[in-house]
Tab-separated table of N, CA and C in Angstrom:
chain	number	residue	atom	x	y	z
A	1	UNK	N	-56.392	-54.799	19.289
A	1	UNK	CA	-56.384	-54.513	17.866
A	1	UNK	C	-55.068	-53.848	17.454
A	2	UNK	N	-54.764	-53.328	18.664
A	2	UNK	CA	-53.148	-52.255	17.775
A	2	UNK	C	-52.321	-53.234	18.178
A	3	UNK	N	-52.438	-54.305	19.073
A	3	UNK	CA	-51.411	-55.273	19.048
A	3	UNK	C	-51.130	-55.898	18.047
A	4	UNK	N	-52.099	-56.253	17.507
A	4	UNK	CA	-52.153	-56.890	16.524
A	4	UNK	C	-51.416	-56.782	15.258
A	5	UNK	N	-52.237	-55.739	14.781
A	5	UNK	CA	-51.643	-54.317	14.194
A	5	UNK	C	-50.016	-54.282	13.996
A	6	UNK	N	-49.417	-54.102	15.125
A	6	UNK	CA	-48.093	-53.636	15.629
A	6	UNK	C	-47.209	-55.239	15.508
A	7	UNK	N	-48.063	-56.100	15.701
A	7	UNK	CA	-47.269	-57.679	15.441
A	7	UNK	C	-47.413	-57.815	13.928
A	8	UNK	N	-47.912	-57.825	13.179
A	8	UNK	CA	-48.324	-57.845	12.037
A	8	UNK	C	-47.250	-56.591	10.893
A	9	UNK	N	-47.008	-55.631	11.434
A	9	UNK	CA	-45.825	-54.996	10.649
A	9	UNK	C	-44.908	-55.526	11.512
A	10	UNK	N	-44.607	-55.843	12.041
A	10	UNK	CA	-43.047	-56.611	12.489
A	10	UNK	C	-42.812	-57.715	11.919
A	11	UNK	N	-43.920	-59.056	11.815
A	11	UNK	CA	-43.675	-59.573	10.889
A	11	UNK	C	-43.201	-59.349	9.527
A	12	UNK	N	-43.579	-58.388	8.800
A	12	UNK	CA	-43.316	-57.854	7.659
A	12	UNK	C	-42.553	-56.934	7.557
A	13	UNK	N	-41.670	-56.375	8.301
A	13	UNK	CA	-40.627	-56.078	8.765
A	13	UNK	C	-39.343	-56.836	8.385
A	14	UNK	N	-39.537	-58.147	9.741
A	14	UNK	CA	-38.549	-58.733	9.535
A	14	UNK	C	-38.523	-59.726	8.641
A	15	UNK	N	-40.038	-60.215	7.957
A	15	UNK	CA	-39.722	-61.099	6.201
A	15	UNK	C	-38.931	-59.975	5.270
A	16	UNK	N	-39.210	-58.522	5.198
A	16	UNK	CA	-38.490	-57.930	4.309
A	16	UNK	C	-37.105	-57.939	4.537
A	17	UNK	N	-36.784	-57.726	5.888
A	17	UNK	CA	-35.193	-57.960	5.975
A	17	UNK	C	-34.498	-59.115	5.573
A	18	UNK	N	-35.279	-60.437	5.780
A	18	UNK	CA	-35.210	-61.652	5.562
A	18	UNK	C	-34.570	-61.499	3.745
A	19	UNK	N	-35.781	-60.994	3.341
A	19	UNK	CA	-35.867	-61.198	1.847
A	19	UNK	C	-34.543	-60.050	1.174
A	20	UNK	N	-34.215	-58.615	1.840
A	20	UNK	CA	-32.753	-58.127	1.454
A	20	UNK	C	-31.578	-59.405	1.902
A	21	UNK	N	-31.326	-59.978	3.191
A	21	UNK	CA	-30.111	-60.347	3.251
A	21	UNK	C	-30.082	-61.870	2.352
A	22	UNK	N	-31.450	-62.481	2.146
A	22	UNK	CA	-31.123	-63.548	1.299
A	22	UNK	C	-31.362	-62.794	-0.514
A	23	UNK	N	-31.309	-61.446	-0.929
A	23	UNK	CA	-31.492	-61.385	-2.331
A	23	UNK	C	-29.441	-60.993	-2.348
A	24	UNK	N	-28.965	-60.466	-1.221
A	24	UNK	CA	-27.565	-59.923	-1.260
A	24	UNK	C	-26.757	-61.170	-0.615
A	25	UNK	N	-26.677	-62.493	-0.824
A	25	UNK	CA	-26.205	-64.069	-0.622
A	25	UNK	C	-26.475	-64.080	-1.755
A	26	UNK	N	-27.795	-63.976	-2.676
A	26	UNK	CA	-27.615	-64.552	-3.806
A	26	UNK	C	-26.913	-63.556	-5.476
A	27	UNK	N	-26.632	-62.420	-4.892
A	27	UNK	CA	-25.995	-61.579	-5.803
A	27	UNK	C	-24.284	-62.021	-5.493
A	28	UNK	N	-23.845	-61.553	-3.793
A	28	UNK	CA	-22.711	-61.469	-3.737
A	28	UNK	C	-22.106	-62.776	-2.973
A	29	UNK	N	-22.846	-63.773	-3.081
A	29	UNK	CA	-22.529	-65.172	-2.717
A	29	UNK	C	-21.030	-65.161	-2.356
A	30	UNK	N	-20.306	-65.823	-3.514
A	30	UNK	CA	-18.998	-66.081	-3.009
A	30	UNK	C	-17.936	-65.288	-2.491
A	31	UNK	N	-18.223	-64.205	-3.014
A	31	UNK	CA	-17.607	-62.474	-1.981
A	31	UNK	C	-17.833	-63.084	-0.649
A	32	UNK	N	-19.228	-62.833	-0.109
A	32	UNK	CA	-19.504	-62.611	1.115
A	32	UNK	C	-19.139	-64.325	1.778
A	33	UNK	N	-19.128	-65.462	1.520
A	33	UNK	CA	-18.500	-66.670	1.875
A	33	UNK	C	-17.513	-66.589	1.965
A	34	UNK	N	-16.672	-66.421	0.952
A	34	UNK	CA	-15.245	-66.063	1.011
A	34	UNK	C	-14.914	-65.343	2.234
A	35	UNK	N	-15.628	-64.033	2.655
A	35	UNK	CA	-14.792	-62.981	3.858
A	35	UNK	C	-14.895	-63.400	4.596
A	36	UNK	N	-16.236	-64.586	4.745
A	36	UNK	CA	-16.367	-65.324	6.304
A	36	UNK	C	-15.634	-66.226	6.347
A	37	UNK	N	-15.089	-66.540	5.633
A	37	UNK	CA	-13.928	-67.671	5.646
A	37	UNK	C	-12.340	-67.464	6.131
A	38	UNK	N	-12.604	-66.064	6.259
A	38	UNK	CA	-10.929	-65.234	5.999
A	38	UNK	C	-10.193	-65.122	5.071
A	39	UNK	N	-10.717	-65.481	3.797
A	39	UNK	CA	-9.415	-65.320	2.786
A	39	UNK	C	-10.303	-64.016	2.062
A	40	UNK	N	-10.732	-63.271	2.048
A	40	UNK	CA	-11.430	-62.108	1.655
A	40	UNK	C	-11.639	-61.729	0.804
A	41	UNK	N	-12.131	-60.900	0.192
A	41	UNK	CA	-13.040	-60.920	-1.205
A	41	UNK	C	-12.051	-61.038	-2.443
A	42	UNK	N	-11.109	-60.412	-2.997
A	42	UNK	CA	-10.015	-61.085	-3.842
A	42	UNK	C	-9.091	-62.149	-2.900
A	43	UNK	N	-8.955	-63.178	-3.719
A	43	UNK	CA	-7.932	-64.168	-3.782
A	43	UNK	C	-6.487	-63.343	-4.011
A	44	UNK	N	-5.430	-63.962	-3.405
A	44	UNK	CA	-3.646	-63.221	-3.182
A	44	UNK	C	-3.443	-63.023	-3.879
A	45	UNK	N	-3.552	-63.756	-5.494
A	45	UNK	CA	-2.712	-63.671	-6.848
A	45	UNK	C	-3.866	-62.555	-7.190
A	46	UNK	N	-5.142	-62.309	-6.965
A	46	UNK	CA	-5.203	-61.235	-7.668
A	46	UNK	C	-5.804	-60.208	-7.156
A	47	UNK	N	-5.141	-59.769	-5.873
A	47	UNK	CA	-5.720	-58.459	-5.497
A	47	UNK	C	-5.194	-57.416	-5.965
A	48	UNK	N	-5.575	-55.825	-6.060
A	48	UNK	CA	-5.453	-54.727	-6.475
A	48	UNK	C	-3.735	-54.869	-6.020
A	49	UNK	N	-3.287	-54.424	-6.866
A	49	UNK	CA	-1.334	-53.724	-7.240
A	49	UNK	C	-1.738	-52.490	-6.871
A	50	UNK	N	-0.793	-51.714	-5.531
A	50	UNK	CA	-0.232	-50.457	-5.886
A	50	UNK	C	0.347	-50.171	-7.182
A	51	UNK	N	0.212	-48.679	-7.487
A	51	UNK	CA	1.301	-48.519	-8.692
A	51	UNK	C	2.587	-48.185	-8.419
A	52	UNK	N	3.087	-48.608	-9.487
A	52	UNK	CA	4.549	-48.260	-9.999
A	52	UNK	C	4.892	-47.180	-9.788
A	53	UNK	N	4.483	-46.362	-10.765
A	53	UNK	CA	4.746	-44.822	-10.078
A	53	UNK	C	3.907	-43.941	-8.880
A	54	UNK	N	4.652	-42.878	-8.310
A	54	UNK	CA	3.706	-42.327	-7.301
A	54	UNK	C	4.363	-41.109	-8.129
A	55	UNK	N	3.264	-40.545	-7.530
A	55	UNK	CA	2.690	-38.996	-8.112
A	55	UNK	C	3.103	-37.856	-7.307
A	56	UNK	N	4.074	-36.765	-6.902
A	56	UNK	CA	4.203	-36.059	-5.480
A	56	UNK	C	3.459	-34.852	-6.175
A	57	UNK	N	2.701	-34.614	-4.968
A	57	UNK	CA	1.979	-33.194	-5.173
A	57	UNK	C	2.969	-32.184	-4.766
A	58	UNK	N	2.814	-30.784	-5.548
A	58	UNK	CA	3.473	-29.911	-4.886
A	58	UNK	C	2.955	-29.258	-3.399
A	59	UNK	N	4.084	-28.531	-2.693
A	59	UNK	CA	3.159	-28.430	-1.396
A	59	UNK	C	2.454	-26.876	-1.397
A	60	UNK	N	1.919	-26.681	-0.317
A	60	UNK	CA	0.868	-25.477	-0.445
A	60	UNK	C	1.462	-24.910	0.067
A	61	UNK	N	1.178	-23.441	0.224
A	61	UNK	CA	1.685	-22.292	0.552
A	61	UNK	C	1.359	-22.616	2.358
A	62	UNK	N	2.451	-21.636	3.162
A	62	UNK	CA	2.217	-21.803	4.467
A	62	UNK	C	0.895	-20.764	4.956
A	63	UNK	N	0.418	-21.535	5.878
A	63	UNK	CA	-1.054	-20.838	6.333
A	63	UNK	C	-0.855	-19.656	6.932
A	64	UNK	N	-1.338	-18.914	7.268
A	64	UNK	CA	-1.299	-17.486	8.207
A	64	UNK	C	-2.288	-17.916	8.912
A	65	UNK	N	-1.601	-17.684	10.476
A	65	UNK	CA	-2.360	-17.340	12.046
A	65	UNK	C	-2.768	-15.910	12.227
A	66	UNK	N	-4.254	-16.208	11.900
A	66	UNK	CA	-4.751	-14.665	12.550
A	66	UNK	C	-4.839	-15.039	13.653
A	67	UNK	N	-4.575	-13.946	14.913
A	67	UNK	CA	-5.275	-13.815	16.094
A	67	UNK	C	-6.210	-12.920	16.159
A	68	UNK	N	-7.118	-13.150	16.909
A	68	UNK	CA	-8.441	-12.592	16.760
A	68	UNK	C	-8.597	-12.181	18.220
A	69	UNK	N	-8.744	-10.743	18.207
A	69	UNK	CA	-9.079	-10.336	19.624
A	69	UNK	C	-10.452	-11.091	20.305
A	70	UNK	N	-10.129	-11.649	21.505
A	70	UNK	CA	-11.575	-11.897	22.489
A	70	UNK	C	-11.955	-11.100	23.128
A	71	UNK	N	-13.134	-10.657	22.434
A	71	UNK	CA	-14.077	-9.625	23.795
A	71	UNK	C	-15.025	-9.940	24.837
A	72	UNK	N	-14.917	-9.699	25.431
A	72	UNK	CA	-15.013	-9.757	27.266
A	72	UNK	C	-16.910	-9.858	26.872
A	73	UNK	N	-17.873	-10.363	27.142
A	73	UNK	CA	-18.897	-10.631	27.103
A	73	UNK	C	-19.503	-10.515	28.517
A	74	UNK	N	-20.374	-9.671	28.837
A	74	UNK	CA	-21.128	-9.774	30.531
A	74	UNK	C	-21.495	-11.259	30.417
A	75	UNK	N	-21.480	-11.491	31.743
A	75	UNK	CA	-21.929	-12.970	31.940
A	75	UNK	C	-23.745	-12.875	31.936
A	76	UNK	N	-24.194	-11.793	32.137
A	76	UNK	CA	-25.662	-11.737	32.995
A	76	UNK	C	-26.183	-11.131	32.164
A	77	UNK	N	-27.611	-11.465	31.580
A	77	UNK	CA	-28.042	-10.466	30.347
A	77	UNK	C	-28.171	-9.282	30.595
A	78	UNK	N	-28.990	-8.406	30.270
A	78	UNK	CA	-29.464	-7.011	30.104
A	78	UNK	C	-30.384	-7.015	30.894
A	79	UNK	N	-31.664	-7.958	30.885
A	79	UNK	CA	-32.721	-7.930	31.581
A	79	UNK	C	-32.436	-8.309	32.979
A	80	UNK	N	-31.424	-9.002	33.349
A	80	UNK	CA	-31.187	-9.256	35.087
A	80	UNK	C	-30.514	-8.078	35.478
């Protein structure tokens, strides 16, 4: 009975997966054909342009190195 059971959500399992990867073929069809094809989701003439201008950030102040004393810790608790 739990075999059963246990075959029976796997089936329905894998129809639901079934039913995401064929509802995302029929949204992003020629995207996802296209990348399997190698020429990838924009076509050459019109993929994203860098811009023209670039932007320089100013830089940040230099960090400070604390050193932090290490204290010596017993290896062996209290109770041994």
């Amino acid at each position: 009975m739990v075999q059963v059971a246990a075959a029976l959500l796997f089936a329905l399992a894998a129809g639901l997966g079934l039913m995401v990867i064929l509802a995302m073929l029929k949204t992003n069809g020629d995207a996802i054909l296209s990348a399997l094809a190698g020429e990838g989701a924009f076509p050459a003439n019109t993929a994203p342009q860098p811009p023209a201008t670039v932007i320089k950030l100013r830089p940040s102040a230099p960090r400070r190195h604390i050193s932090r004393a290490i204290t010596a810790r017993p290896q062996l608790s209290r109770a041994a």
